[in-house]
Coordinates of C-alpha atoms in Angstrom, one line a residue:
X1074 CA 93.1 88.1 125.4
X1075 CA 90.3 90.1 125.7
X1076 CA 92.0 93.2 126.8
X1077 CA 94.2 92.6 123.7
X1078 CA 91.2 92.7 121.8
X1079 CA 90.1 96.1 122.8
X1080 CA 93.2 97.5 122.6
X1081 CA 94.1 96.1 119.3
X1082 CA 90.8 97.5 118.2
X1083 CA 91.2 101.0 119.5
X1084 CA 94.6 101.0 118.1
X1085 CA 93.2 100.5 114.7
X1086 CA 90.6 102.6 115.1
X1087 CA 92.9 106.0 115.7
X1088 CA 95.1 104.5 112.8
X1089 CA 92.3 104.6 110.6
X1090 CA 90.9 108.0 111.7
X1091 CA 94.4 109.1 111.9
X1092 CA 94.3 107.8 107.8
X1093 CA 91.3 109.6 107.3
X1094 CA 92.6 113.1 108.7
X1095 CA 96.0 112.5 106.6
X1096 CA 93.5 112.0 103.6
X1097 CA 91.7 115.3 103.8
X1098 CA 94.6 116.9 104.8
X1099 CA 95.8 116.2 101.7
X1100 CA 92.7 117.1 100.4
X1101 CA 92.6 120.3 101.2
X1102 CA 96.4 120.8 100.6
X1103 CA 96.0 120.0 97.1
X1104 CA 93.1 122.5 97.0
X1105 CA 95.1 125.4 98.4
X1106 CA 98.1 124.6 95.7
X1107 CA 95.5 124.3 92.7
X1108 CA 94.3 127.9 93.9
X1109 CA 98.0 129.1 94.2
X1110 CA 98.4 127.6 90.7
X1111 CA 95.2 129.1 88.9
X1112 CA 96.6 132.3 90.5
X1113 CA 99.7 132.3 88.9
X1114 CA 98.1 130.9 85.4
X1115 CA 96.3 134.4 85.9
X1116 CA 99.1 136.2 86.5
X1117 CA 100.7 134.7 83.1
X1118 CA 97.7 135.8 81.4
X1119 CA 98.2 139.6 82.3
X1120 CA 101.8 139.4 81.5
X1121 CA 100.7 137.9 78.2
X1122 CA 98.1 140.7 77.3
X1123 CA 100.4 143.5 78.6
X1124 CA 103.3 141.9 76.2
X1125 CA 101.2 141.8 73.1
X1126 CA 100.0 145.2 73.8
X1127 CA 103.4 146.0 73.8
X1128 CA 104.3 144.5 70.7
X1129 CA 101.6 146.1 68.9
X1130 CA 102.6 149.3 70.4
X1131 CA 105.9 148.9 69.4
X1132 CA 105.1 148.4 65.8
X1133 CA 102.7 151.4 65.9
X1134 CA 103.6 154.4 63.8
X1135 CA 101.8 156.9 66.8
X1136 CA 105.4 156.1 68.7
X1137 CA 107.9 156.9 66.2
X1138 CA 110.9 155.1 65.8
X1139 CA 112.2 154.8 69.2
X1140 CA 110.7 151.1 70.0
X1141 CA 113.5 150.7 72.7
X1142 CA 111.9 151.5 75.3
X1143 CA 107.9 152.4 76.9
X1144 CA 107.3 155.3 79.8
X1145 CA 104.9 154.8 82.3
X1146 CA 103.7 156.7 85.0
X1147 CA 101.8 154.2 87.5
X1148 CA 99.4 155.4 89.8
X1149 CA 98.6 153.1 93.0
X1150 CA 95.8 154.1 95.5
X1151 CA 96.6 153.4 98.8
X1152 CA 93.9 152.5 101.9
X1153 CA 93.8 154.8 105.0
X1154 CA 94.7 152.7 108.2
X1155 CA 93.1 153.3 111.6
X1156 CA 96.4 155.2 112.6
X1157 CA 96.0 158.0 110.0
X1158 CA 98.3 156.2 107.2
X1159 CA 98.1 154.2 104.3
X1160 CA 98.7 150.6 103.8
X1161 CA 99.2 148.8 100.5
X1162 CA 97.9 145.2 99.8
X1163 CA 98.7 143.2 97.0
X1164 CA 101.0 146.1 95.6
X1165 CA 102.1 143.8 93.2
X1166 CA 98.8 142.7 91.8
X1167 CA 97.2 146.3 91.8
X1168 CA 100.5 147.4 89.8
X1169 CA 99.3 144.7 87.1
X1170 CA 96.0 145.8 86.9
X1171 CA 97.3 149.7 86.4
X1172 CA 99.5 148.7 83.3
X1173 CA 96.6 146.6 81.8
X1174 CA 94.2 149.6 82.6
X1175 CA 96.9 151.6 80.8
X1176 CA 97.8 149.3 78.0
X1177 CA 94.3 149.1 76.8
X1178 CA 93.7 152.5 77.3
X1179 CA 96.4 153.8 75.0
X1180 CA 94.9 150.7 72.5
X1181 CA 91.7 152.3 72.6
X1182 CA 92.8 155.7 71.7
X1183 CA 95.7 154.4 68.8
X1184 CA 93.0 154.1 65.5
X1185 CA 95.9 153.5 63.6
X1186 CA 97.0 150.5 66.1
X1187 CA 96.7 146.6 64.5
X1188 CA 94.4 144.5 65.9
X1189 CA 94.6 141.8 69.1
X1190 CA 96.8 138.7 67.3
X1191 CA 95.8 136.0 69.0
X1192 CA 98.5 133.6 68.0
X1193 CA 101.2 136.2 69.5
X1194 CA 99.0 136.1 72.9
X1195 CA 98.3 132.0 73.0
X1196 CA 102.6 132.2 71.9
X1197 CA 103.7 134.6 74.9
X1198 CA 101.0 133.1 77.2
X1199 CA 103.0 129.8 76.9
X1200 CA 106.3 131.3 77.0
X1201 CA 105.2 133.2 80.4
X1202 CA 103.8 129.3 81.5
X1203 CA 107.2 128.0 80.7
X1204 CA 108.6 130.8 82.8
X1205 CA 106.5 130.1 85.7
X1206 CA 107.5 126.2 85.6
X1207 CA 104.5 125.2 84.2
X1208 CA 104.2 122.9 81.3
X1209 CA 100.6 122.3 79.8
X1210 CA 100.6 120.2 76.5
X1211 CA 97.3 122.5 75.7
X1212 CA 97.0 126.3 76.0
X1213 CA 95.4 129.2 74.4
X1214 CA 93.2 132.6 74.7
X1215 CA 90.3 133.2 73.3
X1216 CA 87.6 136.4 73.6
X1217 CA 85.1 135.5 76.0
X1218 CA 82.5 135.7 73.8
X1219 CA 83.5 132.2 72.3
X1220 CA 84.4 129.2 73.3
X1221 CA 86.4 126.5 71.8
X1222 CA 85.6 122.7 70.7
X1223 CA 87.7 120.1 72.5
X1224 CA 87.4 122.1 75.6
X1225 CA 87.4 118.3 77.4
X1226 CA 89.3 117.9 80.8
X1227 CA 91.0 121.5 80.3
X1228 CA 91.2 124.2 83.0
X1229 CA 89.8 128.1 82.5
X1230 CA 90.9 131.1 83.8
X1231 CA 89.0 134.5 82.9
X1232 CA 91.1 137.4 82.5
X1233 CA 89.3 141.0 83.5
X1234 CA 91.3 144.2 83.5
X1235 CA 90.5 145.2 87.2
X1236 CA 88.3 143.5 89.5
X1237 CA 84.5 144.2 88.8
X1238 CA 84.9 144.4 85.5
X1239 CA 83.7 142.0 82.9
X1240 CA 85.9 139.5 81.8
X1241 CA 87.9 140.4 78.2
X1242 CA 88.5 137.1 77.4
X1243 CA 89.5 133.7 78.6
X1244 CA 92.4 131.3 78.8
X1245 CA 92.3 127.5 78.2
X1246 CA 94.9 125.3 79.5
X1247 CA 95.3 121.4 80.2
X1248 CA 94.5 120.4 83.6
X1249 CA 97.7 121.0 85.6
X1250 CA 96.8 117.7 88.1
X1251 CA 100.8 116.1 87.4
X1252 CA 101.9 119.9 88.8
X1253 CA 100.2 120.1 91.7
X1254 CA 100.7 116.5 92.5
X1255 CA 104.2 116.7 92.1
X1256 CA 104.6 119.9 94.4
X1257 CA 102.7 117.1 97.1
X1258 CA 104.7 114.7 96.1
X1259 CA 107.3 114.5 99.1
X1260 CA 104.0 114.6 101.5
X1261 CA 102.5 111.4 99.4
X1262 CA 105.4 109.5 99.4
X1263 CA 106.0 110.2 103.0
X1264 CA 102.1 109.5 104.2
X1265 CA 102.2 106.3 102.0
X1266 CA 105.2 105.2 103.4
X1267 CA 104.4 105.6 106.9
X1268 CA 100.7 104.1 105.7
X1269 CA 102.9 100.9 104.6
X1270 CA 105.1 100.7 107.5
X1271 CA 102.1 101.1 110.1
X1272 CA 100.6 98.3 108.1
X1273 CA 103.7 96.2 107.6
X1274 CA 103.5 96.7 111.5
X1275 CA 100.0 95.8 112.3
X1276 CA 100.6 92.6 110.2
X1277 CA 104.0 91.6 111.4
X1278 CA 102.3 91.6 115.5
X1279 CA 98.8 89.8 114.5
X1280 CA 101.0 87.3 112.9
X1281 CA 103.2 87.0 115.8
X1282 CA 100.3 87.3 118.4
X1283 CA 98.5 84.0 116.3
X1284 CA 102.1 82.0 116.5
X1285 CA 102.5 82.8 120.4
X1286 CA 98.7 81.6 120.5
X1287 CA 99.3 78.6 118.3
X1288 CA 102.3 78.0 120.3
X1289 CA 100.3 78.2 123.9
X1290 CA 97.7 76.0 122.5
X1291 CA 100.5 73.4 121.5
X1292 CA 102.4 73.8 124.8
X1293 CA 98.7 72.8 126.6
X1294 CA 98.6 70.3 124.0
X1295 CA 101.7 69.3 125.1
X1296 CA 100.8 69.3 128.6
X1297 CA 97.8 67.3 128.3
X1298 CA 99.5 64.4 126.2
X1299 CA 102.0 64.2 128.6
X1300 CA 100.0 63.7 131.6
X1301 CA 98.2 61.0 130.0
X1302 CA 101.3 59.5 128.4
X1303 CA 102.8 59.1 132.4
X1304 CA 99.6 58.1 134.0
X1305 CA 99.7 54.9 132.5
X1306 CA 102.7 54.0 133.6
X1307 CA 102.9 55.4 137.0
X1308 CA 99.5 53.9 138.1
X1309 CA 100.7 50.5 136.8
X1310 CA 103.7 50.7 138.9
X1311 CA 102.1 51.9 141.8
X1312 CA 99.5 49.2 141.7
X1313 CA 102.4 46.8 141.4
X1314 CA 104.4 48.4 144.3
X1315 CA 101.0 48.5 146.4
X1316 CA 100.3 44.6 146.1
X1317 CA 103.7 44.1 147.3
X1318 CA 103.3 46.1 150.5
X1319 CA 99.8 45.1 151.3
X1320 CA 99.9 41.2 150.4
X1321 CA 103.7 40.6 150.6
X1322 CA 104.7 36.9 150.7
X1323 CA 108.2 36.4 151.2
X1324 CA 107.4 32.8 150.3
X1325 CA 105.9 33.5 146.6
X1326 CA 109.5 34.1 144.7
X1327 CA 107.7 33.6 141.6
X1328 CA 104.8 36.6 142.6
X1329 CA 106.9 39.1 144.0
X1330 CA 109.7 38.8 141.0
X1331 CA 106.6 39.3 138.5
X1332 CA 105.7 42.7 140.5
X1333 CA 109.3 43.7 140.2
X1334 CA 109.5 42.8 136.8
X1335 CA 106.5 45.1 136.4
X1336 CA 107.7 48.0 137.9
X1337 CA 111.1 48.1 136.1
X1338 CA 109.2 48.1 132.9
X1339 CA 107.4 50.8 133.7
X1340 CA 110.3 52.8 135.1
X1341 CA 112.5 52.3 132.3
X1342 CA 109.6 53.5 129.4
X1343 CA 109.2 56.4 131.6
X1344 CA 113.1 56.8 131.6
X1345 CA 112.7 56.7 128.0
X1346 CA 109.9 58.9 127.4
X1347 CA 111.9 61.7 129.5
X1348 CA 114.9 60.8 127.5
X1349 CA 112.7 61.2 124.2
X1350 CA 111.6 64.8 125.7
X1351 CA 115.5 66.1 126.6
X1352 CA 116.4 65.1 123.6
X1353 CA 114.1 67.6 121.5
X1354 CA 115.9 70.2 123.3
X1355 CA 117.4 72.4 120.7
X1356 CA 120.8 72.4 122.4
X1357 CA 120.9 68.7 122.7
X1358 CA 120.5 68.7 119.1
X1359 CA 123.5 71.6 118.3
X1360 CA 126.1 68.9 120.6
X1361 CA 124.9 65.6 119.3
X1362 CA 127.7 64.1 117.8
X1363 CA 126.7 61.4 115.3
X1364 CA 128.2 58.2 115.0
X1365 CA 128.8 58.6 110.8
X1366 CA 129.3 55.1 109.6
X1367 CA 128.0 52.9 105.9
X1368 CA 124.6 51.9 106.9
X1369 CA 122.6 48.8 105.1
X1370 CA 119.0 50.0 104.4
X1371 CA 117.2 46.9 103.8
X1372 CA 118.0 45.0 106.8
X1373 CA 117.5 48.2 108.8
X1374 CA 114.0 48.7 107.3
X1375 CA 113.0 45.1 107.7
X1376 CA 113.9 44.3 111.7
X1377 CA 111.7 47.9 112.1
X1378 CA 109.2 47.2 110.1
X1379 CA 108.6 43.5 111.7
X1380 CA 108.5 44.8 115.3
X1381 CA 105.2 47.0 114.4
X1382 CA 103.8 44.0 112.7
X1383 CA 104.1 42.2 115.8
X1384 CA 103.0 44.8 118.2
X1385 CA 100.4 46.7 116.5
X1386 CA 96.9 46.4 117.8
X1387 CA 95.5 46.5 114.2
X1388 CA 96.9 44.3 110.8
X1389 CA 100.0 46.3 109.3
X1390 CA 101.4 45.1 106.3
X1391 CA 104.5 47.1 105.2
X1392 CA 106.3 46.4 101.7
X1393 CA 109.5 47.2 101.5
X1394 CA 111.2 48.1 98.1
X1395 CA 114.9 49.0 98.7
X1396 CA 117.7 47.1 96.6
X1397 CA 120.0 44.6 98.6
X1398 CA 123.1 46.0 99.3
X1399 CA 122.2 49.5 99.2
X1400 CA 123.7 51.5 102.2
X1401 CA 124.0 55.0 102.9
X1402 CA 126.1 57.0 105.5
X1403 CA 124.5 57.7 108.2
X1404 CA 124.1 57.2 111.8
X1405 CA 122.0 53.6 112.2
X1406 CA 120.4 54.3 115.8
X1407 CA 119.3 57.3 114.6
X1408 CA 118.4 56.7 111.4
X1409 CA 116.1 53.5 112.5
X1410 CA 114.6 56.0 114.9
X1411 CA 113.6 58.3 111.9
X1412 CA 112.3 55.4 110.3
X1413 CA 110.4 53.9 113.2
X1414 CA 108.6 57.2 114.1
X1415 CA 107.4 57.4 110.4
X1416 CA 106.0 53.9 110.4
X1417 CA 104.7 54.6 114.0
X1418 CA 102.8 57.9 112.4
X1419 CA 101.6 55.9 110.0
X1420 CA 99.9 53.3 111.9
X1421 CA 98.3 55.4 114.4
X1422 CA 96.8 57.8 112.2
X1423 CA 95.4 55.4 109.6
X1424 CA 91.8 53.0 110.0
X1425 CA 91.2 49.3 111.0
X1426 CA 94.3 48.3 109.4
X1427 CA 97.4 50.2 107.3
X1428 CA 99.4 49.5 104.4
X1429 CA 103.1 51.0 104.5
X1430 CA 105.5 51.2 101.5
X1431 CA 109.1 51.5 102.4
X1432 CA 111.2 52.5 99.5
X1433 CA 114.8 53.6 98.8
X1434 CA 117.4 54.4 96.3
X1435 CA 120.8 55.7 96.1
X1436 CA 119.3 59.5 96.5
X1437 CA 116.0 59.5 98.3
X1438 CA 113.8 57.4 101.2
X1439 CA 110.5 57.6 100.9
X1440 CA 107.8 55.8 103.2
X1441 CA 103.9 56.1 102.2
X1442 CA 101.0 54.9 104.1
X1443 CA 97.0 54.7 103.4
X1444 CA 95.8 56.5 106.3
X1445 CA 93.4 59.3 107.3
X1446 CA 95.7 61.6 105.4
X1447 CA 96.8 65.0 106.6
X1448 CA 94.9 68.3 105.9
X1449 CA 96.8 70.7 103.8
X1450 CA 96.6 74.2 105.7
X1451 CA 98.0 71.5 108.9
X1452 CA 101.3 70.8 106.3
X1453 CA 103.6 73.4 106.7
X1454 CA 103.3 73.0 110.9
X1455 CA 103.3 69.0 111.2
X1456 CA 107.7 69.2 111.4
X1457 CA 107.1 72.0 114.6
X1458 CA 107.8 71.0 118.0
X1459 CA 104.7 69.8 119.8
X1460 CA 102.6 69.9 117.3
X1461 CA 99.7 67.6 116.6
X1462 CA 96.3 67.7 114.4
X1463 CA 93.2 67.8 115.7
X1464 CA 91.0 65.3 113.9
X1465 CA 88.4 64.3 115.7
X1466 CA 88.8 61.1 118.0
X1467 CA 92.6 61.1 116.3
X1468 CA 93.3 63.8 118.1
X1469 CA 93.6 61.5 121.9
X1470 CA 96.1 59.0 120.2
X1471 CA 99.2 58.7 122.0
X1472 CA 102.0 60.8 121.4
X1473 CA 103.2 64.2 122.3
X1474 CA 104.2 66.0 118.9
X1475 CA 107.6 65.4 119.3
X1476 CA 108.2 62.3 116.7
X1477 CA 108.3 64.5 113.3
X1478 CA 110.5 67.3 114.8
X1479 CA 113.2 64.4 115.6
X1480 CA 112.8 63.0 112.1
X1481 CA 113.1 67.0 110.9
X1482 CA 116.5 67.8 113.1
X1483 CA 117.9 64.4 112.7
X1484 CA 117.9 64.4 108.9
X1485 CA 119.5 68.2 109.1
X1486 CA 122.3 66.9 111.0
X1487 CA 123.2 64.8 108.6
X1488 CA 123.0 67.1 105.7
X1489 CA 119.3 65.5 104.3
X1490 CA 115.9 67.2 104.2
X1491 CA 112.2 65.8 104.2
X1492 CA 109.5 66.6 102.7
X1493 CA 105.8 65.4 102.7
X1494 CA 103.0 65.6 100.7
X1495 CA 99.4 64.0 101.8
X1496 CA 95.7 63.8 100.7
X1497 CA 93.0 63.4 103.5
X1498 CA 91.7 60.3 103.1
X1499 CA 93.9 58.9 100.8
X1500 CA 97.4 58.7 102.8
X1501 CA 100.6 60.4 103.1
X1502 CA 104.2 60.5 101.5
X1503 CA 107.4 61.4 103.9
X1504 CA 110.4 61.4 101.6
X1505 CA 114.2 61.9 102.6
X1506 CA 116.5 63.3 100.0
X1507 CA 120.1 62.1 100.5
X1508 CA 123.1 65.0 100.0
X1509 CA 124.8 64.0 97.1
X1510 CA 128.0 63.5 98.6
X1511 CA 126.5 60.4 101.7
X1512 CA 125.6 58.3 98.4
X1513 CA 127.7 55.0 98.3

């Protein structure tokens, strides 16, 4: 168990680190597409001031009438390589910053040019967001000289002509955190899945590790009650055998049938005891064949219940409400033995004396005692093979947790179910719900 310790907690260990590293992988990812997504909010900004140059231009009377087209002669400088030719980086980018060098050249020199319109730029600068796939509910350019109220949870993006230069003015946009989210979205969904499933996992073999555990500690439970269980017996037979041997009087008819007697006593309980134990066995269970027959309760209840007034070692007093002539169908060897192992549970885990109620009508059985009670984290296990509560000093009384998985498998087989309900201290309730259909 130990090793399983350390090995369950290095296992959990790398999944968490292995959490951790997902996390700021994630991180960083959504970094690097926030950058990508500024970028191209920039790139909408230069389209948009090149456009409303354009427009402006267009409506200029230094152009004439011809607004269907605008000639341009771009001018790119390239870099010198180590190989003695040129290379060309971010063509695309210096090509944008030529026209805008351009553009607002030529609106320099045009006196006769209108004015920057800065409802045509915030309305192309949109349109060229839109274009791009992105969808702020805010957006808008202003001269980077002022600055806008409201400016709350919004994204900026300063537009210069050409690097090194001063910024012209500025673009304000709603933060953009559902875009990039969404382009990270199969990533999340994948992570958190494989998050839940390693989780689902971790759970699913703790929980089974703590039922093999509870079921070891019940099989040494087990174990233990049965060894005590058979000494009893076998050491009263063998002192009976050994009297015989050592002082055998072939004369004393009287003594030696008195051993005998003795020792097939003991045989036959532990005949029966190992009978009781085969019988548990799940497969004896699936090809018992039941012997279906009308059954009267009350006389049933009341031979059982007055054999444990006679042989308990402590006063039992059990009431017995059931109507006369009620019967059920049922099995009556078995059903007794349901009944008797409820009464037995009930006097041995109870005080100096028990009272047990017995009670019955045409759809239920119920039998309810005034003992030591059952805890209620122990409720949902007491029906489980081998099981027993530990409760102190109760915890040595005979038994091997067998008596309340009979009472379990035999009401299934005959179509019932049983529940319980107990307070400690106070007592327990076992009751038997009939299937409809086995009412007479």
């Amino acid at each position: 168990m130990q090793r399983f310790r350390i090995i369950t907690t290095i296992c959990l260990t790398s999944i968490l680190l292995m959490v951790a590293g997902n996390v700021w992988y994630l991180y960083g990812l959504y970094d690097t597409i926030k950058i990508q997504t500024v970028r191209t909010v920039s790139e909408c900004v230069r389209r948009a001031d090149i456009l409303e140059i354009i427009t402006r231009i267009n409506s200029s009377s230094s152009f004439g009438n011809d607004d269907s087209f605008i000639k341009l002669t771009l001018i790119v400088q390239g870099e010198k390589t180590p190989d003695g030719g040129y290379d060309y980086p971010n063509i695309l980018e210096r090509l944008g910053q030529t026209m805008s060098g351009y553009f607002h050249l030529i609106e320099k020199s045009d006196t006769l040019m209108a004015g920057r319109n800065y409802a045509i730029v915030d309305s192309i600068f949109r349109k060229e967001l839109n274009n791009a796939g992105l969808y702020p509910s805010e957006a808008m350019i202003c001269p980077s000289s002022e600055k806008p109220d409201n400016l709350k949870n919004m994204w900026s993006v300063d537009f210069s002509i050409s690097e090194g230069q001063p910024p012209v003015y500025t673009a304000y946009f709603s933060a953009l955190n559902g875009h990039i989210l969404s382009q990270m979205s199969g990533i999340i969904a994948t992570s958190a899945g494989m998050l839940a499933l390693t989780g689902f996992l971790i759970w699913y073999l703790l929980h089974s590790v703590g039922k093999l555990r509870t079921i070891e500690q019940m099989k040494d439970d087990f174990t233990h009650n049965m060894t005590h269980e058979l000494k009893t017996p076998v050491a009263v037979a063998y002192s009976a055998a050994d009297s015989m041997l050592r002082y055998y009087d072939q004369s004393d008819e009287v003594r030696n049938r008195k051993f005998l007697k003795i020792i097939m006593q003991r045989l036959s309980f532990l005949s029966g005891m190992i009978e009781n134990i085969l019988s548990m066995s799940m497969e004896r269970f699936k090809t018992m064949k039941l012997n279906i027959e009308a059954v009267e309760l009350r006389p049933l209840v009341t031979e059982i219940a007055g054999m444990y007034e006679l042989k308990a070692d402590k006063p039992v007093t059990i009431m017995i409400d059931i109507p006369e002539g009620l019967s059920i169908m049922a099995d009556s060897l078995h059903l007794g033995n349901v009944i008797s192992n409820l009464i037995d549970n009930a006097v041995k885990y109870s005080g100096d004396s028990v009272t047990v109620a017995i009670a019955a009508d045409s759809g239920t059985i119920s039998v309810t005692d005034d003992g030591i009670g059952i805890a209620k984290e122990n409720l949902p296990y007491i029906f489980d093979k081998f099981y027993r509560v530990a409760s102190g000093d109760r915890y040595e009384t005979g038994g091997y947790g067998l008596g309340l998985f009979y009472v379990r498998q035999i009401t299934e087989l005959l179509g019932w179910s049983v529940d319980v309900s107990s307070r400690p201290g106070k007592g327990t309730v076992f009751t038997i719900k009939l299937r409809k259909d086995e009412k007479r």
